[in-house]
């Protein structure tokens, strides 16, 4: 089902709700390109060990999106990094404007109804913001030579050509990588859990972006989705339609609550 040139590594991460991230290795002729290397130095060392055991030389690291559990191992890997343009811009903005970036996030949460006490702890308790040093290291390591991925471009990795699809919603610069009927989808589509769709700035409409991304993926009629967590999605159309229906139902619920109360926060 998964082609021979693609290896899936279940990479443990210290986020109990997720347990592991799927790291994909595109391999060919002794060369390896790693998609979503994982979280921090521990993941990087694990990936290096797996490549060494298979006699593969790391050539390229790709992050489907900037989230801490997918991208930050790249800070400890010695190869060029490729990432969606808007996600790279977000990460560099966060690093370059720290700690104001954390304050902006706290203010956003508070403006949308989070109690001040909790909103003020965002920088110290959020799984990504509390690890800002990892993102600093990521930006330092790759700023000079990062490969920014745009929609419609092609990514060449160890003799394979993958089509880059910009699929915003889970993050603003999330990308999916397609080869034949197979799509590496990151956290765009997961089996058994619904990917979160966070508002990272205001005004913005990440849910509208997310639903368009799902519809676009559906139009591609993929045969197999390889996601960032849990197992492969073997019936893509069915799972994508479930996610669209789920969000449409929740949106109607939220609308009726707002209508009833006249005014409501998140
Ligand atoms: Zn994610």
Short mmCIF file of C-alpha atoms and ligand atoms in Angstrom, two decimals:
data_model
loop_
_atom_site.label_atom_id
_atom_site.label_comp_id
_atom_site.label_asym_id
_atom_site.label_seq_id
_atom_site.Cartn_x
_atom_site.Cartn_y
_atom_site.Cartn_z
CA UNK A 1 0.00 0.00 0.00
CA UNK A 2 2.78 2.41 1.00
CA UNK A 3 5.36 2.32 -1.84
CA UNK A 4 8.81 0.84 -1.22
CA UNK A 5 10.55 4.23 -1.57
CA UNK A 6 8.68 5.61 1.42
CA UNK A 7 9.43 4.58 5.01
CA UNK A 8 7.12 5.51 7.88
CA UNK A 9 8.74 5.93 11.31
CA UNK A 10 6.55 6.23 14.37
CA UNK A 11 8.44 8.90 16.27
CA UNK A 12 7.50 9.24 20.00
CA UNK A 13 6.84 12.80 21.24
CA UNK A 14 6.27 14.19 24.75
CA UNK A 15 2.67 15.27 24.03
CA UNK A 16 0.48 12.66 25.81
CA UNK A 17 -2.65 13.26 23.69
CA UNK A 18 -0.75 12.46 20.48
CA UNK A 19 2.03 10.09 21.72
CA UNK A 20 3.88 10.07 18.39
CA UNK A 21 4.34 11.86 15.09
CA UNK A 22 4.74 10.05 11.76
CA UNK A 23 8.10 10.80 10.19
CA UNK A 24 8.27 9.80 6.53
CA UNK A 25 11.56 9.00 4.83
CA UNK A 26 11.72 9.29 1.04
CA UNK A 27 14.61 6.99 0.14
CA UNK A 28 16.43 6.28 -3.08
CA UNK A 29 20.01 5.47 -4.13
CA UNK A 30 21.40 5.90 -0.60
CA UNK A 31 19.76 9.32 -0.27
CA UNK A 32 17.07 10.28 2.27
CA UNK A 33 14.62 13.17 2.45
CA UNK A 34 12.77 13.31 5.75
CA UNK A 35 9.25 14.71 6.00
CA UNK A 36 8.23 15.90 9.50
CA UNK A 37 11.35 14.92 11.46
CA UNK A 38 9.59 15.32 14.82
CA UNK A 39 10.02 17.18 18.07
CA UNK A 40 13.32 18.49 19.41
CA UNK A 41 16.74 16.89 19.74
CA UNK A 42 15.43 13.46 20.85
CA UNK A 43 13.49 13.04 17.59
CA UNK A 44 16.47 14.26 15.54
CA UNK A 45 18.78 11.67 17.11
CA UNK A 46 16.21 8.92 16.53
CA UNK A 47 15.87 9.91 12.84
CA UNK A 48 19.67 9.97 12.43
CA UNK A 49 19.91 6.48 13.96
CA UNK A 50 17.22 5.10 11.61
CA UNK A 51 18.97 6.58 8.57
CA UNK A 52 22.36 5.25 9.68
CA UNK A 53 20.90 1.76 10.19
CA UNK A 54 19.60 1.84 6.61
CA UNK A 55 22.77 3.32 5.11
CA UNK A 56 20.98 6.50 4.02
CA UNK A 57 22.51 9.97 3.76
CA UNK A 58 20.24 12.86 4.78
CA UNK A 59 19.81 15.36 1.94
CA UNK A 60 16.65 17.34 2.75
CA UNK A 61 14.26 17.91 5.65
CA UNK A 62 10.68 18.95 4.90
CA UNK A 63 8.15 20.23 7.46
CA UNK A 64 4.50 20.01 6.34
CA UNK A 65 3.85 22.78 8.88
CA UNK A 66 5.64 24.66 11.63
CA UNK A 67 4.09 22.95 14.69
CA UNK A 68 6.55 22.00 17.43
CA UNK A 69 5.95 18.25 17.06
CA UNK A 70 6.62 18.27 13.30
CA UNK A 71 9.34 20.83 12.57
CA UNK A 72 11.62 21.43 15.54
CA UNK A 73 13.79 18.29 15.20
CA UNK A 74 15.12 20.01 12.04
CA UNK A 75 17.02 22.39 14.35
CA UNK A 76 19.36 19.47 15.14
CA UNK A 77 19.58 17.95 11.64
CA UNK A 78 22.31 18.88 9.25
CA UNK A 79 20.47 19.27 5.93
CA UNK A 80 18.54 21.93 4.07
CA UNK A 81 15.03 22.66 5.39
CA UNK A 82 11.94 23.10 3.19
CA UNK A 83 8.73 24.57 4.64
CA UNK A 84 5.59 26.36 3.44
CA UNK A 85 6.30 30.06 2.93
CA UNK A 86 3.66 31.43 5.29
CA UNK A 87 4.61 29.01 8.10
CA UNK A 88 8.26 29.98 7.87
CA UNK A 89 7.24 33.64 8.05
CA UNK A 90 5.17 32.90 11.18
CA UNK A 91 8.04 31.12 12.91
CA UNK A 92 10.56 33.84 12.12
CA UNK A 93 8.10 36.54 13.22
CA UNK A 94 7.54 34.71 16.51
CA UNK A 95 11.28 34.32 17.14
CA UNK A 96 12.19 37.85 16.02
CA UNK A 97 9.48 39.55 18.10
CA UNK A 98 9.69 37.41 21.26
CA UNK A 99 8.42 38.04 23.97
CA UNK A 100 5.92 40.45 22.35
CA UNK A 101 4.69 37.53 20.21
CA UNK A 102 3.60 35.71 23.39
CA UNK A 103 1.86 38.83 24.66
CA UNK A 104 -0.04 39.18 21.37
CA UNK A 105 -1.21 35.58 21.75
CA UNK A 106 -2.32 36.14 25.36
CA UNK A 107 -4.24 39.26 24.30
CA UNK A 108 -5.91 37.37 21.44
CA UNK A 109 -7.03 34.58 23.79
CA UNK A 110 -8.28 37.07 26.38
CA UNK A 111 -10.18 39.09 23.75
CA UNK A 112 -11.96 35.87 22.78
CA UNK A 113 -13.06 34.96 26.28
CA UNK A 114 -10.18 33.18 28.01
CA UNK A 115 -9.90 34.34 31.65
CA UNK A 116 -6.96 36.77 32.07
CA UNK A 117 -5.30 34.52 34.65
CA UNK A 118 -5.06 31.63 32.17
CA UNK A 119 -4.33 33.78 29.12
CA UNK A 120 -1.31 35.24 30.91
CA UNK A 121 0.17 31.72 31.34
CA UNK A 122 0.15 30.93 27.63
CA UNK A 123 3.88 31.52 27.11
CA UNK A 124 4.85 29.20 29.96
CA UNK A 125 2.28 26.42 29.48
CA UNK A 126 1.59 26.12 25.74
CA UNK A 127 3.48 23.09 24.28
CA UNK A 128 4.99 25.23 21.49
CA UNK A 129 5.38 28.67 23.10
CA UNK A 130 7.03 27.15 26.18
CA UNK A 131 9.68 25.74 23.81
CA UNK A 132 10.47 28.96 21.96
CA UNK A 133 14.19 28.21 22.35
CA UNK A 134 13.76 25.25 19.97
CA UNK A 135 12.19 27.56 17.38
CA UNK A 136 15.07 30.04 17.86
CA UNK A 137 17.50 27.25 17.15
CA UNK A 138 15.45 26.17 14.10
CA UNK A 139 15.49 29.67 12.62
CA UNK A 140 19.21 30.14 13.41
CA UNK A 141 20.10 26.82 11.77
CA UNK A 142 18.14 27.33 8.55
CA UNK A 143 17.53 31.03 7.97
CA UNK A 144 20.33 31.40 5.40
CA UNK A 145 19.30 28.53 3.17
CA UNK A 146 15.63 27.66 3.78
CA UNK A 147 13.64 26.42 0.78
CA UNK A 148 10.24 28.12 0.84
CA UNK A 149 7.43 26.04 -0.64
CA UNK A 150 4.66 27.65 -2.68
CA UNK A 151 1.47 26.19 -4.05
CA UNK A 152 1.89 24.51 -7.42
CA UNK A 153 5.64 24.12 -7.16
CA UNK A 154 7.50 20.84 -7.44
CA UNK A 155 9.77 19.47 -4.75
CA UNK A 156 12.59 17.19 -5.87
CA UNK A 157 13.68 14.78 -3.16
CA UNK A 158 16.08 11.89 -3.72
CA UNK A 159 14.96 11.28 -7.29
CA UNK A 160 11.25 11.69 -6.52
CA UNK A 161 9.21 14.66 -7.67
CA UNK A 162 6.40 15.72 -5.32
CA UNK A 163 3.75 18.32 -6.07
CA UNK A 164 3.38 21.00 -3.39
CA UNK A 165 -0.18 21.91 -2.42
CA UNK A 166 -0.80 24.83 -0.05
CA UNK A 167 -3.52 23.66 2.35
CA UNK A 168 -4.01 26.37 5.02
CA UNK A 169 -6.32 25.96 8.03
CA UNK A 170 -4.46 23.88 10.63
CA UNK A 171 -1.65 26.41 10.13
CA UNK A 172 -1.54 29.33 7.64
CA UNK A 173 1.32 27.85 5.58
CA UNK A 174 0.56 24.13 5.82
CA UNK A 175 1.61 22.16 2.73
CA UNK A 176 0.69 18.70 1.47
CA UNK A 177 2.96 16.71 -0.86
CA UNK A 178 1.48 14.58 -3.62
CA UNK A 179 3.04 11.82 -5.70
CA UNK A 180 0.62 9.86 -7.88
CA UNK A 181 -2.46 9.03 -5.84
CA UNK A 182 -0.54 9.26 -2.59
CA UNK A 183 -0.57 12.45 -0.50
CA UNK A 184 1.51 13.26 2.58
CA UNK A 185 -1.06 15.44 4.37
CA UNK A 186 0.59 16.40 7.67
CA UNK A 187 -2.23 17.39 10.04
CA UNK A 188 -4.74 18.34 7.33
CA UNK A 189 -6.57 15.01 7.65
CA UNK A 190 -6.18 12.57 10.55
CA UNK A 191 -7.95 9.29 11.25
CA UNK A 192 -9.98 9.10 14.48
CA UNK A 193 -9.26 12.67 15.65
CA UNK A 194 -10.21 16.01 14.10
CA UNK A 195 -7.24 18.32 13.46
CA UNK A 196 -7.50 21.60 15.37
CA UNK A 197 -8.16 24.78 13.44
CA UNK A 198 -6.76 27.63 15.54
CA UNK A 199 -7.05 31.38 15.04
CA UNK A 200 -3.46 32.57 15.44
CA UNK A 201 -4.20 36.16 14.51
CA UNK A 202 -7.24 38.37 14.25
CA UNK A 203 -9.00 39.06 11.94
CA UNK A 204 -8.65 35.77 10.09
CA UNK A 205 -10.92 32.91 9.03
CA UNK A 206 -8.91 29.70 9.41
CA UNK A 207 -12.03 27.51 9.35
CA UNK A 208 -12.98 28.83 5.89
CA UNK A 209 -9.38 28.18 4.78
CA UNK A 210 -9.47 24.68 6.28
CA UNK A 211 -12.75 23.74 4.58
CA UNK A 212 -11.45 24.98 1.19
CA UNK A 213 -8.27 22.94 1.71
CA UNK A 214 -10.33 19.81 2.43
CA UNK A 215 -12.50 20.38 -0.65
CA UNK A 216 -9.42 20.89 -2.77
CA UNK A 217 -7.88 17.64 -1.51
CA UNK A 218 -11.16 15.83 -2.26
CA UNK A 219 -11.06 17.10 -5.87
CA UNK A 220 -7.64 15.50 -6.34
CA UNK A 221 -9.29 12.08 -5.71
CA UNK A 222 -6.33 10.72 -3.72
CA UNK A 223 -6.02 6.97 -3.24
CA UNK A 224 -4.12 7.08 0.06
CA UNK A 225 -3.39 9.79 2.63
CA UNK A 226 -0.36 9.56 4.89
CA UNK A 227 -1.02 11.80 7.90
CA UNK A 228 1.17 13.29 10.62
CA UNK A 229 -0.32 11.16 13.40
CA UNK A 230 -1.87 7.68 13.63
CA UNK A 231 -2.28 5.30 10.70
CA UNK A 232 -2.78 5.90 6.98
CA UNK A 233 -6.17 7.12 5.75
CA UNK A 234 -7.19 4.33 3.37
CA UNK A 235 -10.57 5.78 2.39
CA UNK A 236 -9.70 9.43 1.79
CA UNK A 237 -12.99 10.67 0.28
CA UNK A 238 -15.02 9.21 3.13
CA UNK A 239 -12.78 10.70 5.84
CA UNK A 240 -12.58 14.14 4.16
CA UNK A 241 -16.38 14.28 3.83
CA UNK A 242 -16.73 13.30 7.52
CA UNK A 243 -14.48 16.20 8.55
CA UNK A 244 -16.38 18.70 6.36
CA UNK A 245 -19.74 17.50 7.77
CA UNK A 246 -18.37 17.66 11.34
CA UNK A 247 -17.31 21.30 10.96
CA UNK A 248 -20.52 22.30 9.20
CA UNK A 249 -22.53 20.78 12.07
CA UNK A 250 -20.40 22.50 14.74
CA UNK A 251 -20.63 25.79 12.86
CA UNK A 252 -24.44 25.59 12.86
CA UNK A 253 -24.35 24.84 16.63
CA UNK A 254 -22.08 27.82 17.27
CA UNK A 255 -24.27 30.09 15.13
CA UNK A 256 -27.41 29.07 17.02
CA UNK A 257 -25.69 29.73 20.37
CA UNK A 258 -24.60 33.20 19.24
CA UNK A 259 -28.12 33.91 17.93
CA UNK A 260 -29.65 32.80 21.24
CA UNK A 261 -27.27 34.78 23.47
CA UNK A 262 -27.00 37.82 21.22
CA UNK A 263 -23.28 37.96 21.97
CA UNK A 264 -20.77 35.27 22.92
CA UNK A 265 -17.01 34.68 23.15
CA UNK A 266 -15.20 31.58 21.94
ZN1 LIG B 1 -0.01 20.24 13.76
#
